[in-house]
mmCIF file of C-alpha atoms in Angstrom:
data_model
loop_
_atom_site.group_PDB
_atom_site.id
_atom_site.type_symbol
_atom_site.label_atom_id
_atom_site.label_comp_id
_atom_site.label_asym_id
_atom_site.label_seq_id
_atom_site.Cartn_x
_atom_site.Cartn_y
_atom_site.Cartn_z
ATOM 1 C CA UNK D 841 21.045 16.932 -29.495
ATOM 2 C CA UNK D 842 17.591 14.876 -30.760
ATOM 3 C CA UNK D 843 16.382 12.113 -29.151
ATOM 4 C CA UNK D 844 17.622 10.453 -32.115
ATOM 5 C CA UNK D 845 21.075 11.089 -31.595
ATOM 6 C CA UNK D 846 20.455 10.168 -27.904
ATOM 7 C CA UNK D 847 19.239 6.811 -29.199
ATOM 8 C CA UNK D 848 22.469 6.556 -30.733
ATOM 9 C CA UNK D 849 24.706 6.669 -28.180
ATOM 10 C CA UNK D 850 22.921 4.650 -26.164
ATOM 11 C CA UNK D 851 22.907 2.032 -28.795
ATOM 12 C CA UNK D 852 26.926 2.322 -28.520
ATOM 13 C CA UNK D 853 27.681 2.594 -24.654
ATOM 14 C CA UNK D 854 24.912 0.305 -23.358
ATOM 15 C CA UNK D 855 26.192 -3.271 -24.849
ATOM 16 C CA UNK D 856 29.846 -2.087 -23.009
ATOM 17 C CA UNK D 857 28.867 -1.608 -19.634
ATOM 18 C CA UNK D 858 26.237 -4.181 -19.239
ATOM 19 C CA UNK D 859 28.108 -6.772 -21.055
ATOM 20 C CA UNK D 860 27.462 -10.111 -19.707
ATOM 21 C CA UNK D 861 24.290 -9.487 -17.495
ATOM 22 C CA UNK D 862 21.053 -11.337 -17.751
ATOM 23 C CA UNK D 863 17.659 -9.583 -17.157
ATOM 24 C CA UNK D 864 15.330 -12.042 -14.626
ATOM 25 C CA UNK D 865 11.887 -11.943 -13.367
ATOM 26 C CA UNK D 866 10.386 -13.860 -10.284
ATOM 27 C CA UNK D 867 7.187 -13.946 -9.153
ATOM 28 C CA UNK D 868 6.974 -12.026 -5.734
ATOM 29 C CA UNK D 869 3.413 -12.073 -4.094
ATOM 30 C CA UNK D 870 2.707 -9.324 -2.350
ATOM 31 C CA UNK D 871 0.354 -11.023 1.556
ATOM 32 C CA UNK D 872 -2.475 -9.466 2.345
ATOM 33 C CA UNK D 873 -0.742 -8.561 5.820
ATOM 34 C CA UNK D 874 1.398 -6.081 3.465
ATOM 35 C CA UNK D 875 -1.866 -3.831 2.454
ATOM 36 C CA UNK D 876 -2.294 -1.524 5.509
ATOM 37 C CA UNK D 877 -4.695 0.958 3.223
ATOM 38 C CA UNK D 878 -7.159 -1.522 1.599
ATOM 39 C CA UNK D 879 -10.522 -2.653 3.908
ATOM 40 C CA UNK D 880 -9.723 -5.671 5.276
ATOM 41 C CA UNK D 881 -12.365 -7.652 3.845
ATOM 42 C CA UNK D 882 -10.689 -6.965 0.488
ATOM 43 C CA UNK D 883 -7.246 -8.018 1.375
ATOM 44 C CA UNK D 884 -5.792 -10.800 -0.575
ATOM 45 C CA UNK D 885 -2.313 -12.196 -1.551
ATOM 46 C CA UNK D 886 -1.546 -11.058 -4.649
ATOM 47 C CA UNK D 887 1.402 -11.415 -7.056
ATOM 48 C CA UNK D 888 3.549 -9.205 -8.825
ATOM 49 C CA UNK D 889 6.617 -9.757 -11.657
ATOM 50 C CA UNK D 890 9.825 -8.336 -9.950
ATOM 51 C CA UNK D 891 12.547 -8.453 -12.419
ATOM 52 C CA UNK D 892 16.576 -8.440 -11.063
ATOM 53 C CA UNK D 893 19.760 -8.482 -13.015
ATOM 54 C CA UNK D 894 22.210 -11.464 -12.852
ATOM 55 C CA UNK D 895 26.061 -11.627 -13.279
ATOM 56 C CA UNK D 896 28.530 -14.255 -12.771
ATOM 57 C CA UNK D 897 28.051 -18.132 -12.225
ATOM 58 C CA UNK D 898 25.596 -19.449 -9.668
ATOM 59 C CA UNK D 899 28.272 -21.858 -7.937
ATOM 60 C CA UNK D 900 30.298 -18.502 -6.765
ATOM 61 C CA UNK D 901 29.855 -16.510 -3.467
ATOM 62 C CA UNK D 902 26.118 -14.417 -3.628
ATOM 63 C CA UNK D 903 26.569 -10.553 -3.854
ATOM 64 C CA UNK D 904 22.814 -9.050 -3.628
ATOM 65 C CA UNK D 905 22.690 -5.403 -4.267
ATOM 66 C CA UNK D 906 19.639 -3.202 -3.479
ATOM 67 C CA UNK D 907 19.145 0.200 -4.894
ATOM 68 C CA UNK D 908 17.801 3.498 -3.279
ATOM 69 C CA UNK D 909 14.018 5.171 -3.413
ATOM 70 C CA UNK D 910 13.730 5.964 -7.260
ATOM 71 C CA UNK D 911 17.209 4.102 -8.540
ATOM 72 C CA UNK D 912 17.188 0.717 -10.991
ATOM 73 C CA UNK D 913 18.919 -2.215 -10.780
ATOM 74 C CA UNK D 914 20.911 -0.957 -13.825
ATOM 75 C CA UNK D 915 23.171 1.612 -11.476
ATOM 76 C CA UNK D 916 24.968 -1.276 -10.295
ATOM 77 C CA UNK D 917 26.271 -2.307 -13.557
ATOM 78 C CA UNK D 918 29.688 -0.876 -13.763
ATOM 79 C CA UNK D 919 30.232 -2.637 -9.912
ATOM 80 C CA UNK D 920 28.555 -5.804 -10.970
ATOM 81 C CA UNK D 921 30.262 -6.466 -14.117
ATOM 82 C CA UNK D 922 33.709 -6.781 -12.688
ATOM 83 C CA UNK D 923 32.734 -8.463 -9.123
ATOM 84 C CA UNK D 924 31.075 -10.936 -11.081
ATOM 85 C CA UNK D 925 34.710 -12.510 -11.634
ATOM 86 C CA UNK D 926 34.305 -13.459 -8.126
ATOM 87 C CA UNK D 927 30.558 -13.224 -7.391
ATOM 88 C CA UNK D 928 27.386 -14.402 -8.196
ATOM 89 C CA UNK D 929 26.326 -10.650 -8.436
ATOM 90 C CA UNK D 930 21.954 -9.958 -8.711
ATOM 91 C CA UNK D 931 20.581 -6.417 -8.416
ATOM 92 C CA UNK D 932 16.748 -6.171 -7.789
ATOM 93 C CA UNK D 933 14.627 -3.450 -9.040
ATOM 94 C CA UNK D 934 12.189 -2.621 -6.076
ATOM 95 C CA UNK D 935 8.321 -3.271 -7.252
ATOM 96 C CA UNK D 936 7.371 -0.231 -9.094
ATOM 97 C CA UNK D 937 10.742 0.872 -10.086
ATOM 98 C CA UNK D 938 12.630 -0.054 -13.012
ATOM 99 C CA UNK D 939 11.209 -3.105 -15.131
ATOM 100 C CA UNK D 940 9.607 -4.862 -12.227
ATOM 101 C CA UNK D 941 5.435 -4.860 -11.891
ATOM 102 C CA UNK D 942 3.773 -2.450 -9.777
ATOM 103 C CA UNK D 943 1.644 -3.122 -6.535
ATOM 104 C CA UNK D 944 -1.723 -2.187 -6.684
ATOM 105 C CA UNK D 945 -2.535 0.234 -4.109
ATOM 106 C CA UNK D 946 -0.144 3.587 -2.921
ATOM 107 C CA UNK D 947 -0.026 2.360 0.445
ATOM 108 C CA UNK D 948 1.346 -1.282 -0.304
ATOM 109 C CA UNK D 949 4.880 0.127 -1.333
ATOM 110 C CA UNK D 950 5.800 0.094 2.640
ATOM 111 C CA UNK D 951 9.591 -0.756 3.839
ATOM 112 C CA UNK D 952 8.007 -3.899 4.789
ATOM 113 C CA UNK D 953 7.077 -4.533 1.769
ATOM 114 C CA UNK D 954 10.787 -4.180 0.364
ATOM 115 C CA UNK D 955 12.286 -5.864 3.109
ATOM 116 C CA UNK D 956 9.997 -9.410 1.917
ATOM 117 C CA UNK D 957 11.242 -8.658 -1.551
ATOM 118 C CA UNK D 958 14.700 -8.732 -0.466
ATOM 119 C CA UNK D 959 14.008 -12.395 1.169
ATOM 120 C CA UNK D 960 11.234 -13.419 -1.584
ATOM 121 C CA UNK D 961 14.308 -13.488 -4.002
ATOM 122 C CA UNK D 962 16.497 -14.782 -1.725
ATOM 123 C CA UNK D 963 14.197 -17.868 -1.315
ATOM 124 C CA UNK D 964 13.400 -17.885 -4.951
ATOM 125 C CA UNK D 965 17.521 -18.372 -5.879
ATOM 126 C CA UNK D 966 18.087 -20.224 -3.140
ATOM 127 C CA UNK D 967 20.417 -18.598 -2.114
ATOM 128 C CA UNK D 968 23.148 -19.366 1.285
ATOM 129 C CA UNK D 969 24.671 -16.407 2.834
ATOM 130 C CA UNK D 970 24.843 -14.097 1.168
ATOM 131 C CA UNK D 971 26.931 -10.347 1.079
ATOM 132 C CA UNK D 972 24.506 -7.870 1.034
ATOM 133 C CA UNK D 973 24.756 -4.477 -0.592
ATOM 134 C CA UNK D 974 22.103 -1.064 -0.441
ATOM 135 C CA UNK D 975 22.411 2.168 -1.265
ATOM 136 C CA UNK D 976 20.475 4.880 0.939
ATOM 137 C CA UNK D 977 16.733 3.006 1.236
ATOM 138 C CA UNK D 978 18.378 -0.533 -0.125
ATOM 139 C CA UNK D 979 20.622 0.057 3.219
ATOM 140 C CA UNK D 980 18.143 0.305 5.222
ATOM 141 C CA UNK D 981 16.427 -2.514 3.961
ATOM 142 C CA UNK D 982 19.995 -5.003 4.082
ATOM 143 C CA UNK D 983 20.280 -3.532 7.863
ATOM 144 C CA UNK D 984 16.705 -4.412 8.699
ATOM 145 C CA UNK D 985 17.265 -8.358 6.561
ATOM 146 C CA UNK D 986 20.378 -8.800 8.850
ATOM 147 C CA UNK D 987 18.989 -7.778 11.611
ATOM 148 C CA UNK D 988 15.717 -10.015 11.432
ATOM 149 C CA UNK D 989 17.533 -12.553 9.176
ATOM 150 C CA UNK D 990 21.031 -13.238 10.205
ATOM 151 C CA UNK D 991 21.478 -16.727 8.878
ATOM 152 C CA UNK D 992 20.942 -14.926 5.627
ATOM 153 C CA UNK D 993 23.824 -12.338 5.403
ATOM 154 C CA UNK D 994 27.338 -12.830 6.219
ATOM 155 C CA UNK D 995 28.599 -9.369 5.165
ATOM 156 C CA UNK D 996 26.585 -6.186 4.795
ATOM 157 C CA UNK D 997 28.168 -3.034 3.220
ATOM 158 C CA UNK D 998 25.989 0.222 3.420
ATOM 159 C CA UNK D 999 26.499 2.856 1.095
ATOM 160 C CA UNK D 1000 26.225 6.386 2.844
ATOM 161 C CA UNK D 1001 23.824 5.252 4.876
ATOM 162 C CA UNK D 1002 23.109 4.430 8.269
ATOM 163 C CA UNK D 1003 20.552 3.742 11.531
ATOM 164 C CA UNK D 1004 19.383 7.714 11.791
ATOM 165 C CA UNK D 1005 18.851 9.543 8.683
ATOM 166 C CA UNK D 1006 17.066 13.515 9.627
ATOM 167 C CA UNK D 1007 13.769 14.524 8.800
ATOM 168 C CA UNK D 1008 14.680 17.539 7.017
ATOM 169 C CA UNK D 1009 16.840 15.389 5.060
ATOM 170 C CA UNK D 1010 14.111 12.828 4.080
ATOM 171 C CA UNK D 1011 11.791 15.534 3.515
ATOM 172 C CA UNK D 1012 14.046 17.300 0.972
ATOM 173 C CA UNK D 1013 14.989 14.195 -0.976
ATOM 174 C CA UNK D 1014 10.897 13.089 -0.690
ATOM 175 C CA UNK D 1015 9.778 16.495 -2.674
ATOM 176 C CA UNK D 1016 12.249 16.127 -5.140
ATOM 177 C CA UNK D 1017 11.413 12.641 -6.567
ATOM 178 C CA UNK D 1018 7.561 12.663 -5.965
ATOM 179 C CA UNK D 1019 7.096 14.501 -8.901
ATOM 180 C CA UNK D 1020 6.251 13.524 -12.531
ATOM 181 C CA UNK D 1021 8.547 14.788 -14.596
ATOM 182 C CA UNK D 1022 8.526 14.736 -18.310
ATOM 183 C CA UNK D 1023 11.673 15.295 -20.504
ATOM 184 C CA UNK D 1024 10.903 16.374 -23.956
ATOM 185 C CA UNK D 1025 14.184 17.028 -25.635
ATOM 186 C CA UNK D 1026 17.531 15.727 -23.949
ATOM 187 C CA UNK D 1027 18.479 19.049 -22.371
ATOM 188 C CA UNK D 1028 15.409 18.920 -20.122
ATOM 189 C CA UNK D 1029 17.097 15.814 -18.988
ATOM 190 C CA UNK D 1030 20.636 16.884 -19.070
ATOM 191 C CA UNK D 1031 19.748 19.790 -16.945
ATOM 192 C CA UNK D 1032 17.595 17.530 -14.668
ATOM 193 C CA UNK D 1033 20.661 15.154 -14.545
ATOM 194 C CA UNK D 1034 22.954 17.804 -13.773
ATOM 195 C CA UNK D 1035 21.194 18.726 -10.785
ATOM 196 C CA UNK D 1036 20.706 15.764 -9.356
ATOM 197 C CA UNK D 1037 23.813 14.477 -9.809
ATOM 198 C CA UNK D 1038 26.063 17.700 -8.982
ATOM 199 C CA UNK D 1039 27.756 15.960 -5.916
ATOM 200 C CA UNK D 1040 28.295 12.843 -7.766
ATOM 201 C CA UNK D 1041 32.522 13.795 -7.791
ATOM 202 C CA UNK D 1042 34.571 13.390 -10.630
ATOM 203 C CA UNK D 1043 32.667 10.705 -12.373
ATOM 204 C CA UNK D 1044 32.723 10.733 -16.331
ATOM 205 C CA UNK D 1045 29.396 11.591 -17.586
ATOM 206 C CA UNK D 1046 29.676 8.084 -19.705
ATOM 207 C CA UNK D 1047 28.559 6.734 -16.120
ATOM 208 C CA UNK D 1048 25.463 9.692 -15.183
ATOM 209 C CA UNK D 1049 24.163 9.020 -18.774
ATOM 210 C CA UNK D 1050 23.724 5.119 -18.309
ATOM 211 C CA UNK D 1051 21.816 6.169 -15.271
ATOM 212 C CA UNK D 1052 19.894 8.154 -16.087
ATOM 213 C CA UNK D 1053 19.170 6.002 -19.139
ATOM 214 C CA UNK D 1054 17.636 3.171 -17.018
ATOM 215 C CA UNK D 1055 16.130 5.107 -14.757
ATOM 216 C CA UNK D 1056 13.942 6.537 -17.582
ATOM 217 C CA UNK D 1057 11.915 5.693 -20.666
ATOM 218 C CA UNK D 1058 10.426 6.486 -23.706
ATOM 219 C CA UNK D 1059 6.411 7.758 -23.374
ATOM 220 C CA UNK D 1060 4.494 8.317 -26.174
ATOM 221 C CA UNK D 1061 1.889 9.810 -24.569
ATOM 222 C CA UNK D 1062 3.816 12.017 -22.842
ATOM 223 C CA UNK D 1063 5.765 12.883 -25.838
ATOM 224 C CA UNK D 1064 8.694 12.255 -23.971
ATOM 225 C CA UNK D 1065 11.404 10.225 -21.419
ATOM 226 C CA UNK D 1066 9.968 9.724 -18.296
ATOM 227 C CA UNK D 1067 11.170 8.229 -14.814
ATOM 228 C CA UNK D 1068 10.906 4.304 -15.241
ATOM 229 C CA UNK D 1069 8.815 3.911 -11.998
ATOM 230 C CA UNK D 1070 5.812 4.627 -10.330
ATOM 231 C CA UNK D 1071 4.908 7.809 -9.049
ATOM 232 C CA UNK D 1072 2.871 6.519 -6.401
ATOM 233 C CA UNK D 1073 5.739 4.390 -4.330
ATOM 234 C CA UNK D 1074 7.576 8.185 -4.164
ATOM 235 C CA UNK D 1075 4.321 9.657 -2.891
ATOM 236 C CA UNK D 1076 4.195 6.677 -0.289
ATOM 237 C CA UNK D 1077 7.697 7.527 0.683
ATOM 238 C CA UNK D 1078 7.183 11.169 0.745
ATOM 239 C CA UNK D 1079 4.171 10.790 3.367
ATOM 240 C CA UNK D 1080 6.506 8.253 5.893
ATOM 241 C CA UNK D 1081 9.172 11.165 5.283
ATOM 242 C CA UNK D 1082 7.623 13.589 7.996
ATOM 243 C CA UNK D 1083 9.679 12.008 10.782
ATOM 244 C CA UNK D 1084 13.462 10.556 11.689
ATOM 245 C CA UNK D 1085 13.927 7.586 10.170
ATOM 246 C CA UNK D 1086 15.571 5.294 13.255
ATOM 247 C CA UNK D 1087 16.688 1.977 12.847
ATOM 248 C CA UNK D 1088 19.059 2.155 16.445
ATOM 249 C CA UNK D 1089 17.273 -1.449 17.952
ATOM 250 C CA UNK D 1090 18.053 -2.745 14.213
ATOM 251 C CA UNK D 1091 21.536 -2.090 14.062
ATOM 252 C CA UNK D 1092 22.528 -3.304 17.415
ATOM 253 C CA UNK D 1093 21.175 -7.146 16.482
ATOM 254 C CA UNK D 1094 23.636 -6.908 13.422
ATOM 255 C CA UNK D 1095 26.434 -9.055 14.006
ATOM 256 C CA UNK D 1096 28.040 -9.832 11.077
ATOM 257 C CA UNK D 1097 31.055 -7.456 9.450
ATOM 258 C CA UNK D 1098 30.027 -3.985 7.864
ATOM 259 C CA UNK D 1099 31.407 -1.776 5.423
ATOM 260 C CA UNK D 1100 30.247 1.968 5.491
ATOM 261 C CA UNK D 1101 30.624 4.142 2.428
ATOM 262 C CA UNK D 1102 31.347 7.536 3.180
ATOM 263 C CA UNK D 1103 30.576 9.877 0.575
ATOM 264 C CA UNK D 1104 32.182 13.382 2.369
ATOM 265 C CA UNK D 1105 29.739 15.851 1.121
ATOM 266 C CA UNK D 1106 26.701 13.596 2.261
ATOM 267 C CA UNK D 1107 23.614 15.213 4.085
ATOM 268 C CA UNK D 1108 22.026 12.181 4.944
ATOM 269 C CA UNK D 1109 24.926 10.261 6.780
ATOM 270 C CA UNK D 1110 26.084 12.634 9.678
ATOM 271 C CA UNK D 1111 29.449 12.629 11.634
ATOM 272 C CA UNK D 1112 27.690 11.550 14.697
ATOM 273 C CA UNK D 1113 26.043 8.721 12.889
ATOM 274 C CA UNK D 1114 29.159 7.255 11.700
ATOM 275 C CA UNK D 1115 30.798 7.187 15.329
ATOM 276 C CA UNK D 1116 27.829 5.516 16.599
ATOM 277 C CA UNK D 1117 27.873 3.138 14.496
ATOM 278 C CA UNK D 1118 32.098 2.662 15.102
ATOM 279 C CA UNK D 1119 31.472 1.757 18.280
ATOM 280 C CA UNK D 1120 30.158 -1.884 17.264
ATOM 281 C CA UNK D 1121 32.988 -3.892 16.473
ATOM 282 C CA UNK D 1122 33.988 -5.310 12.915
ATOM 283 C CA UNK D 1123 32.750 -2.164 11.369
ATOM 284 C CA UNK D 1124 35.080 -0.480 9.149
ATOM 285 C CA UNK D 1125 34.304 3.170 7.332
ATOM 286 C CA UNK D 1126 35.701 4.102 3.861
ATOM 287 C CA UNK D 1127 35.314 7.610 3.390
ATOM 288 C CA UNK D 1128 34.839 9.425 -0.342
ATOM 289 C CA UNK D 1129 36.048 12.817 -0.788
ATOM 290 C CA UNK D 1130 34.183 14.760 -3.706
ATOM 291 C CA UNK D 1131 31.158 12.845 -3.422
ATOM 292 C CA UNK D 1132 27.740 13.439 -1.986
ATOM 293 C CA UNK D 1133 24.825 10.767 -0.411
ATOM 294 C CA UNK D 1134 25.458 7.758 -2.463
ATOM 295 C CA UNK D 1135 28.751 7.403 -4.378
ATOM 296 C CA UNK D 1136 27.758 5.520 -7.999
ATOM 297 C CA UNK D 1137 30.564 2.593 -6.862
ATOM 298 C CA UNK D 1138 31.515 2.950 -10.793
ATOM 299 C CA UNK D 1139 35.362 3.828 -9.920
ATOM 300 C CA UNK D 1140 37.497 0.759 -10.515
ATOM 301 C CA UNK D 1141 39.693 2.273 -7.303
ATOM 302 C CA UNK D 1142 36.397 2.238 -5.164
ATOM 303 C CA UNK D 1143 35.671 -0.906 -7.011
ATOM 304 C CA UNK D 1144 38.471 -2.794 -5.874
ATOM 305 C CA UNK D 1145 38.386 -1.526 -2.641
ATOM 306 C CA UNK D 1146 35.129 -3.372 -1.957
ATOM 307 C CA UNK D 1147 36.117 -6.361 -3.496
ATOM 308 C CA UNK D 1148 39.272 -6.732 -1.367
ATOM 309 C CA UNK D 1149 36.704 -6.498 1.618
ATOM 310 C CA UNK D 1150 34.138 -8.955 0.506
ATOM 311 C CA UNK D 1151 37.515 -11.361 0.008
ATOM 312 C CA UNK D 1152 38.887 -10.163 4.006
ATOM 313 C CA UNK D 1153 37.118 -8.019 6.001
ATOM 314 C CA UNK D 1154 39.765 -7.180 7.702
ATOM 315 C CA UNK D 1155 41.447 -6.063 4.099
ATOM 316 C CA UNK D 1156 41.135 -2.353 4.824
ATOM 317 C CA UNK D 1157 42.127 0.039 7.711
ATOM 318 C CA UNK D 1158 39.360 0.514 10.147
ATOM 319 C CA UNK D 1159 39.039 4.071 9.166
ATOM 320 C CA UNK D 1160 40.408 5.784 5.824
ATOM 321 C CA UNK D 1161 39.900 7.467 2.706
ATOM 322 C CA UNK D 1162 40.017 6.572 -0.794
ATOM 323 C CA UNK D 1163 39.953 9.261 -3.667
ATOM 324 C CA UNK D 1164 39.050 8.871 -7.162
ATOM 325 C CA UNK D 1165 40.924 7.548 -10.453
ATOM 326 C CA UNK D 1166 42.592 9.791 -12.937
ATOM 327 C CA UNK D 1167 40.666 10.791 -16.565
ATOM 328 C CA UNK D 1168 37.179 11.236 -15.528
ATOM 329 C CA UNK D 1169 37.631 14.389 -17.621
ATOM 330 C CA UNK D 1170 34.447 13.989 -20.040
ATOM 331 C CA UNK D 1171 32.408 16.126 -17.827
ATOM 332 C CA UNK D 1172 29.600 17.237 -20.300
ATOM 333 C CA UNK D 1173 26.552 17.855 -17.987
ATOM 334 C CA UNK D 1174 27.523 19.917 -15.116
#
């Protein structure tokens, strides 16, 4: 395959799955209390263009969804474009990832520093209460907003993550996206795809190539796709990866209901974790066979299952599992 006939395909799967979004940008500054590694004499507000995707009418319930270290608001499209039916659905791209600005120094691109982006565009759509969604970091980030914010949330679902995430783990995941890659014909980035996404279950490769679509672009002076962020908020995350990442004091000020993705073959969420965590009450766990840290939430079964919670969160048993739907058989990649 050329990058031509890549350009192609894209041109006749992208207007199907993100059908009916709108691509937004806000003006987030970034306070000087934010810039731990610039002389303090030099610190000043500044501000930078965050951009977000939008689905569904404005007068229906808020749905925010927040995306992991190096993912784009794009991943959420397939999830997005059918809750909008019932949600006013708006995934963020972090600063420096996807088509929002980038901050100006390494060490701005903190977890602080995502957690006020998270309320920044909450403020700047006025939003109410709103049901808020993250995948491994954007997790994190919804647990900390809840915790700190709780007139903000009234329903947090975490997907595969949780309060304690390893250091080997974090370490592991930190070297593997703090690297520039460049992909100069589409098997570079097929095999790079493939490798990253081997515990992504029986998802049809229709879904891994819109990813991995919006989480790159074209450089010219690179000769080549590249990752659609920058490199320097993975190095910042690599050096905070060197110990456990504990959010225990967070997660017991969380009071409103939670819904815990499972994926089964996750490293990052452990058995002990999840326990923990069922010991708090309206918390209910929805395990993925198949499926390593982060299930893509592009199955219409997995789908539905989260929209039957946001509706009642007492839709679904406590505890259970949920597989996969039938004919994801266009497996091309791995």
């Amino acid at each position: 395959m050329t990058w031509k006939n890549y350009e192609t395909i894209m041109r006749v799967i992208e207007p199907l799955i993100g059908a009916g979004h709108s691509l937004r940008h806000f003006d987030y500054t970034h306070s000087a209390a934010l810039q731990p590694g610039t002389v303090e004499r030099l610190r000043n507000d500044y501000s930078v263009r965050l951009a977000y995707t939008e689905w569904g009418s404005p007068s229906l319930p808020p749905l925010l969804c927040l995306g992991g270290i190096a993912n784009s608001a794009r991943r959420f499209d397939y999830l997005a474009r059918t809750l909008s039916r019932h949600h006013h659905v708006l995934c963020l791209d972090w600063a420096g990832r996807g088509r929002s600005g980038w901050l100006a120094e390494q060490s701005d691109y903190s977890f602080e520093g995502n957690v006020a982006q998270v309320l920044a565009l909450i403020r700047h759509k006025r939003l109410g209460p709103v049901t808020l969604l993250g995948s491994s970091l954007g997790g994190s980030v919804a647990m900390r907003v809840a915790a700190e914010a709780p007139d903000l949330v009234d329903r947090l679902i975490l997907n595969d993550i949780g309060p304690f995430i390893p250091t080997e783990r974090r370490r592991r995941r930190a070297e593997s996206v703090a690297r520039h890659y460049v992909f100069r014909h589409p098997a570079q980035l097929f095999h790079r795809t493939g490798a990253a996404q081997k515990n992504d279950g029986p998802v049809d490769d229709t879904v891994l190539l819109h990813n991995s679509f919006h989480q790159t672009r074209w450089s010219e002076e690179n000769g080549g796709r590249v990752y659609r962020h920058d490199i320097r908020a993975l190095q910042c995350y690599r050096d905070g990866a060197a110990q456990d990442h504990d959010q225990w004091d967070d997660w017991q000020r969380i009071d409103c209901p939670v819904l815990l993705v499972h994926g089964m073959m996750s490293d990052a969420l452990q058995d002990a974790t999840i326990a923990r965590m069922m010991d708090k009450p309206r918390v209910t766990v929805l395990h993925v066979p198949d499926v390593g840290h982060t299930p893509t939430l592009s199955d219409p079964l997995h789908i539905d299952a989260l929209r039957r919670w946001i509706a009642v969160p007492g839709a679904l048993a406590a505890d259970s599992v949920i597989g996969w739907s039938a004919g994801a058989d266009r497996l091309l990649f791995r």
